[in-house]
Short mmCIF file of C-alpha atoms in Angstrom, two decimals:
data_model
loop_
_atom_site.label_atom_id
_atom_site.label_comp_id
_atom_site.label_asym_id
_atom_site.label_seq_id
_atom_site.Cartn_x
_atom_site.Cartn_y
_atom_site.Cartn_z
CA MET A 1 -42.48 44.03 -67.71
CA GLN A 2 -46.24 43.96 -66.74
CA ARG A 3 -46.52 47.19 -68.46
CA LEU A 4 -44.85 46.24 -71.59
CA GLN A 5 -47.06 43.09 -71.92
CA PHE A 6 -49.95 45.21 -71.47
CA LEU A 7 -48.76 47.72 -74.15
CA ILE A 8 -48.06 44.99 -76.61
CA VAL A 9 -51.28 42.68 -75.87
CA TYR A 10 -53.94 45.52 -75.42
CA PRO A 11 -53.93 46.83 -79.06
CA ILE A 12 -54.42 43.13 -80.46
CA ILE A 13 -57.34 42.88 -78.04
CA TRP A 14 -59.07 46.27 -79.02
CA PHE A 15 -58.42 45.34 -82.63
CA PHE A 16 -60.08 42.05 -82.42
CA SER A 17 -63.05 43.38 -80.36
CA LYS A 18 -63.82 45.78 -82.87
CA LEU A 19 -64.66 42.81 -85.53
CA PRO A 20 -68.04 42.05 -86.11
CA PHE A 21 -69.72 38.62 -84.70
CA PHE A 22 -69.77 36.69 -88.02
CA ILE A 23 -65.78 37.11 -88.30
CA LEU A 24 -65.18 36.60 -84.76
CA HIS A 25 -67.30 33.17 -85.10
CA ARG A 26 -64.98 32.06 -87.72
CA ILE A 27 -61.91 32.84 -85.54
CA SER A 28 -63.80 30.89 -82.87
CA ASP A 29 -64.08 27.96 -85.14
CA PHE A 30 -60.25 28.25 -86.15
CA ALA A 31 -59.23 28.47 -82.51
CA TYR A 32 -61.51 25.25 -81.72
CA PHE A 33 -59.72 23.35 -84.30
CA MET A 34 -56.29 24.37 -82.98
CA LEU A 35 -57.03 23.99 -79.44
CA TYR A 36 -58.80 20.71 -79.86
CA TYR A 37 -57.01 18.71 -82.60
CA VAL A 38 -53.57 20.49 -82.60
CA PHE A 39 -52.75 21.45 -79.07
CA SER A 40 -55.12 18.98 -77.19
CA TYR A 41 -55.51 21.92 -74.77
CA ARG A 42 -56.56 20.48 -71.29
CA LYS A 43 -58.54 17.64 -73.34
CA GLU A 44 -57.57 15.35 -70.48
CA VAL A 45 -58.52 17.52 -67.70
CA VAL A 46 -62.17 17.90 -69.36
CA LEU A 47 -62.39 14.39 -69.89
CA ASP A 48 -61.38 13.53 -66.35
CA ASN A 49 -63.73 15.91 -65.00
CA LEU A 50 -66.64 14.71 -66.95
CA LYS A 51 -65.86 11.09 -65.97
CA LEU A 52 -66.41 11.99 -62.29
CA ALA A 53 -69.36 14.09 -62.78
CA PHE A 54 -71.28 11.56 -64.96
CA PRO A 55 -70.07 8.18 -64.14
CA SER A 56 -73.21 6.69 -65.52
CA LYS A 57 -72.16 8.05 -69.16
CA ASN A 58 -70.41 5.98 -71.72
CA GLU A 59 -67.16 7.02 -73.17
CA LYS A 60 -68.80 8.00 -76.32
CA GLU A 61 -71.35 10.36 -74.81
CA LEU A 62 -68.51 12.07 -72.67
CA LEU A 63 -66.24 12.63 -75.80
CA LYS A 64 -69.32 14.11 -77.68
CA THR A 65 -69.59 16.38 -74.64
CA ARG A 66 -66.13 17.27 -74.75
CA ARG A 67 -66.20 18.29 -78.17
CA HIS A 68 -69.20 20.59 -77.89
CA PHE A 69 -67.89 21.98 -74.81
CA PHE A 70 -64.77 23.30 -76.64
CA ARG A 71 -66.62 24.68 -79.40
CA HIS A 72 -68.63 26.78 -76.76
CA PHE A 73 -65.15 27.59 -74.91
CA THR A 74 -63.69 29.33 -77.97
CA ASP A 75 -67.26 31.16 -78.43
CA ILE A 76 -66.72 32.21 -74.77
CA PHE A 77 -63.15 33.57 -75.60
CA VAL A 78 -64.04 35.67 -78.31
CA GLU A 79 -67.47 37.01 -76.63
CA MET A 80 -65.11 38.19 -73.76
CA ILE A 81 -62.82 39.85 -76.32
CA LYS A 82 -65.66 41.40 -77.86
CA SER A 83 -66.99 42.93 -74.43
CA PHE A 84 -64.02 45.35 -74.55
CA THR A 85 -66.03 47.42 -77.06
CA ILE A 86 -69.29 46.30 -77.61
CA SER A 87 -71.99 48.75 -77.67
CA GLU A 88 -74.93 48.65 -74.85
CA LYS A 89 -77.52 48.32 -77.71
CA GLU A 90 -75.70 45.31 -79.25
CA LEU A 91 -74.96 43.76 -75.87
CA ASN A 92 -78.89 44.15 -74.76
CA LYS A 93 -79.73 42.39 -77.95
CA ARG A 94 -77.78 39.35 -77.09
CA TYR A 95 -78.06 39.22 -73.52
CA LYS A 96 -81.71 39.20 -72.32
CA TYR A 97 -83.56 39.10 -69.03
CA THR A 98 -86.64 37.42 -68.42
CA ASN A 99 -87.91 38.49 -65.27
CA LEU A 100 -86.40 41.76 -64.20
CA GLU A 101 -89.52 42.70 -62.13
CA ILE A 102 -88.05 40.59 -59.28
CA PHE A 103 -85.55 43.27 -58.65
CA ARG A 104 -88.37 45.96 -58.82
CA GLU A 105 -90.24 44.13 -56.06
CA LEU A 106 -87.33 43.70 -53.81
CA GLU A 107 -86.38 47.38 -54.43
CA ALA A 108 -89.97 48.26 -53.37
CA LEU A 109 -89.33 46.25 -50.09
CA ASN A 110 -85.85 47.97 -49.42
CA LYS A 111 -84.15 44.71 -49.79
CA ASN A 112 -80.40 44.31 -50.59
CA ILE A 113 -79.47 41.38 -52.77
CA ILE A 114 -76.95 38.70 -53.15
CA VAL A 115 -77.05 37.00 -56.65
CA MET A 116 -75.21 33.51 -56.95
CA GLY A 117 -74.23 32.35 -60.12
CA ALA A 118 -72.24 29.81 -61.74
CA HIS A 119 -69.53 29.31 -64.59
CA TYR A 120 -71.91 28.45 -66.84
CA ALA A 121 -72.95 29.73 -70.55
CA ASN A 122 -71.67 33.27 -70.53
CA TRP A 123 -71.50 34.85 -67.09
CA GLU A 124 -69.31 37.64 -68.16
CA TRP A 125 -71.98 39.42 -69.94
CA ILE A 126 -73.96 40.07 -66.64
CA VAL A 127 -72.47 43.40 -66.66
CA ASN A 128 -75.18 45.19 -68.33
CA LEU A 129 -77.73 44.41 -65.50
CA ALA A 130 -77.10 47.52 -64.06
CA SER A 131 -78.65 49.21 -67.26
CA PHE A 132 -82.08 47.79 -66.15
CA THR A 133 -82.42 48.34 -62.67
CA SER A 134 -81.74 51.46 -60.24
CA ILE A 135 -80.29 49.30 -57.48
CA ASN A 136 -76.53 49.80 -57.24
CA CYS A 137 -74.93 46.54 -58.97
CA VAL A 138 -71.73 45.30 -57.55
CA GLY A 139 -69.68 42.36 -59.18
CA VAL A 140 -67.10 40.55 -57.21
CA TYR A 141 -63.97 39.02 -58.95
CA SER A 142 -60.65 37.74 -58.32
CA LYS A 143 -57.85 39.97 -59.03
CA ILE A 144 -55.62 39.75 -62.21
CA LYS A 145 -51.89 39.61 -61.44
CA ASN A 146 -50.94 41.98 -63.90
CA PRO A 147 -52.36 45.50 -62.51
CA HIS A 148 -52.82 46.95 -66.05
CA PHE A 149 -55.04 44.30 -67.19
CA ASP A 150 -56.57 44.23 -63.91
CA ASN A 151 -57.63 48.02 -64.29
CA LEU A 152 -58.64 47.71 -67.78
CA VAL A 153 -61.00 44.76 -67.01
CA LYS A 154 -62.51 46.38 -64.12
CA GLU A 155 -63.02 49.59 -65.94
CA ASN A 156 -64.53 47.89 -68.98
CA ARG A 157 -66.87 45.79 -66.82
CA SER A 158 -68.05 49.08 -65.28
CA ARG A 159 -68.96 50.54 -68.55
CA PHE A 160 -72.89 49.97 -68.14
CA GLY A 161 -73.34 51.40 -64.71
CA GLY A 162 -72.22 48.69 -62.22
CA SER A 163 -68.95 48.67 -60.28
CA PHE A 164 -66.53 45.75 -59.47
CA ILE A 165 -64.36 44.87 -56.44
CA GLN A 166 -61.83 42.35 -55.73
CA THR A 167 -63.11 39.40 -53.39
CA ASN A 168 -61.13 40.25 -50.39
CA HIS A 169 -62.92 43.65 -50.53
CA THR A 170 -66.46 42.67 -50.44
CA LEU A 171 -67.34 42.88 -46.70
CA LYS A 172 -65.85 46.30 -46.47
CA LYS A 173 -67.94 47.25 -49.60
CA VAL A 174 -70.89 45.94 -47.99
CA ILE A 175 -70.64 47.77 -44.69
CA GLN A 176 -69.87 50.91 -46.55
CA ASN A 177 -73.11 50.78 -48.72
CA LYS A 178 -75.12 49.97 -45.57
CA GLN A 179 -73.83 52.91 -43.59
CA ASN A 180 -74.62 55.10 -46.33
CA ASP A 181 -77.95 53.71 -47.31
CA ILE A 182 -77.03 52.53 -50.73
CA LEU A 183 -79.55 49.76 -51.79
CA SER A 184 -77.38 47.39 -53.44
CA LEU A 185 -77.11 44.04 -55.49
CA TYR A 186 -73.83 41.80 -55.15
CA GLY A 187 -73.15 39.17 -57.74
CA LEU A 188 -70.92 36.27 -56.75
CA LEU A 189 -69.67 32.96 -58.83
CA SER A 190 -70.27 30.36 -56.07
CA ASP A 191 -69.26 27.17 -57.60
CA GLN A 192 -65.31 27.56 -57.89
CA SER A 193 -63.17 25.47 -55.76
CA PRO A 194 -62.13 27.41 -52.48
CA ALA A 195 -58.61 26.89 -50.63
CA VAL A 196 -59.01 24.01 -48.42
CA GLN A 197 -57.53 25.73 -45.36
CA LYS A 198 -60.41 28.53 -45.58
CA THR A 199 -63.35 25.77 -46.06
CA HIS A 200 -65.93 25.69 -43.81
CA TYR A 201 -68.13 23.25 -45.77
CA TRP A 202 -67.89 20.20 -47.94
CA SER A 203 -70.76 18.69 -49.96
CA LYS A 204 -71.45 16.62 -53.13
CA PHE A 205 -71.27 18.79 -56.32
CA LEU A 206 -71.75 16.68 -59.69
CA ASN A 207 -71.34 13.49 -57.73
CA VAL A 208 -67.94 14.60 -56.07
CA THR A 209 -67.39 15.70 -52.53
CA VAL A 210 -65.61 18.85 -52.72
CA PRO A 211 -65.16 22.16 -50.55
CA ILE A 212 -67.55 24.52 -51.12
CA HIS A 213 -67.89 28.37 -50.99
CA THR A 214 -70.08 29.61 -48.50
CA GLY A 215 -69.31 33.43 -48.36
CA ALA A 216 -72.36 34.39 -50.25
CA GLU A 217 -74.57 32.67 -47.57
CA MET A 218 -72.53 34.05 -44.67
CA LEU A 219 -73.03 37.31 -46.07
CA ALA A 220 -76.68 37.11 -46.80
CA LYS A 221 -77.26 35.68 -43.14
CA LYS A 222 -75.23 38.53 -41.50
CA HIS A 223 -76.78 41.24 -43.24
CA ASP A 224 -80.07 39.82 -43.94
CA PHE A 225 -79.96 40.25 -47.85
CA THR A 226 -82.14 38.33 -50.21
CA VAL A 227 -80.42 35.48 -52.25
CA ILE A 228 -81.33 35.08 -55.56
CA TYR A 229 -79.87 32.22 -58.31
CA MET A 230 -79.05 33.52 -61.77
CA LYS A 231 -79.83 31.08 -64.55
CA VAL A 232 -78.14 31.68 -67.79
CA ASP A 233 -79.40 29.59 -70.73
CA ARG A 234 -77.72 29.79 -74.22
CA VAL A 235 -80.42 30.42 -77.13
CA LYS A 236 -78.06 30.47 -79.69
CA ARG A 237 -74.57 31.50 -80.67
CA SER A 238 -73.69 34.46 -78.81
CA HIS A 239 -77.06 34.87 -77.62
CA TYR A 240 -78.19 34.15 -74.23
CA GLU A 241 -81.35 34.50 -71.72
CA VAL A 242 -81.06 35.17 -68.19
CA SER A 243 -83.66 34.36 -65.38
CA PHE A 244 -83.63 34.89 -61.59
CA GLU A 245 -84.96 32.85 -58.70
CA ILE A 246 -85.36 33.77 -55.28
CA LEU A 247 -83.74 31.04 -53.06
CA ALA A 248 -83.96 32.99 -49.53
CA LYS A 249 -86.13 36.11 -49.01
CA HIS A 250 -85.10 36.01 -45.43
CA PRO A 251 -81.99 34.16 -45.27
CA ARG A 252 -81.69 34.17 -41.35
CA GLU A 253 -84.65 31.66 -41.38
CA TYR A 254 -82.68 28.85 -42.90
CA LYS A 255 -80.18 26.54 -41.32
CA ASP A 256 -76.73 26.77 -41.90
CA PHE A 257 -75.61 25.60 -45.49
CA GLU A 258 -79.03 25.04 -46.40
CA ILE A 259 -78.99 28.20 -48.86
CA THR A 260 -75.59 27.07 -50.40
CA ASP A 261 -77.25 23.40 -50.92
CA MET A 262 -80.10 24.99 -52.75
CA PHE A 263 -77.65 26.85 -55.08
CA LEU A 264 -75.75 23.61 -55.83
CA GLU A 265 -78.95 21.86 -56.59
CA ARG A 266 -80.11 24.64 -59.14
CA ALA A 267 -76.33 24.69 -60.64
CA GLU A 268 -76.20 20.90 -60.87
CA LYS A 269 -79.57 20.75 -62.42
CA GLN A 270 -78.90 22.99 -65.23
CA ILE A 271 -75.43 21.50 -65.93
CA ASN A 272 -76.95 17.93 -66.05
CA GLU A 273 -79.38 19.14 -68.79
CA LYS A 274 -76.62 20.69 -71.04
CA PRO A 275 -73.11 19.83 -69.61
CA GLN A 276 -71.48 21.21 -72.78
CA TYR A 277 -71.82 24.92 -71.30
CA TYR A 278 -70.11 24.55 -67.93
CA PHE A 279 -66.77 25.63 -67.55
CA TRP A 280 -64.85 22.29 -67.41
CA THR A 281 -61.23 23.45 -68.06
CA HIS A 282 -60.72 24.40 -64.45
CA LYS A 283 -59.84 21.77 -61.86
CA ARG A 284 -62.95 22.05 -59.92
CA PHE A 285 -62.50 18.88 -58.28
CA LYS A 286 -58.85 19.14 -57.38
CA HIS A 287 -59.49 18.50 -53.73
CA LYS A 288 -61.95 15.69 -54.29
CA ASN A 289 -62.44 13.38 -51.31
CA GLN A 290 -60.24 15.22 -48.99
CA ALA A 291 -62.82 16.30 -46.65
CA PRO A 292 -61.79 15.71 -43.15
CA ALA A 293 -63.28 12.57 -41.14
#
């Protein structure tokens, strides 16, 4: 059944991915209208999240942010589809980096790197980073249930020179690369909600006390990896600019969870500035206020 689903859906995805952006944007406009005004897809979830994150904003402001978010949300959807066949030249034109010298400097110091990012703007197109550095780029992702789509997505994300591994294979890959002296960069999205039973740390994020992923910090401290924050800004429709900031060059010098808190502070600041570009449809606050006493 999973193979049949793949055989039916993939040709459709491929066809739409070949369409130019001006047509995909019209499709996105139509999808926005249908999701927002006809099907009311997760509108209440988004509004509830916004109310928790921005208690000082009035209803009018929150509804405006919600509308703008859904317009961006459908753009992200068509951009993800486009990524299956987008050329390297086209992607590099639309997803630009402002300070790549940061990686050259760390490479000269023979420093492995962990890049911490959030579900903000377009995080998917970071796959072209491997085209701009000789450091081995490894993306960490959550496995897709359908193995055929999982393989497709993994292969597609690796088209520009990077590689992708499932979350539970991260430590094994880190050890393997270290043993083989492969200088590497590991990209992790660290703002999602972990399972409560696996939580080591609770903190306030967007005004709500929630469980926090600490895997990036734990890996960095154990293996002495430099930690970098990835900031993605939306310049205009389907155009993004990415900058990097060193959070901790020597992570073992920091107290437990201090690096994680620095990441949360950077992510929260960016979300507060332009909240419409954060991924509000997921239930980020589903474990709110459940921290042990």
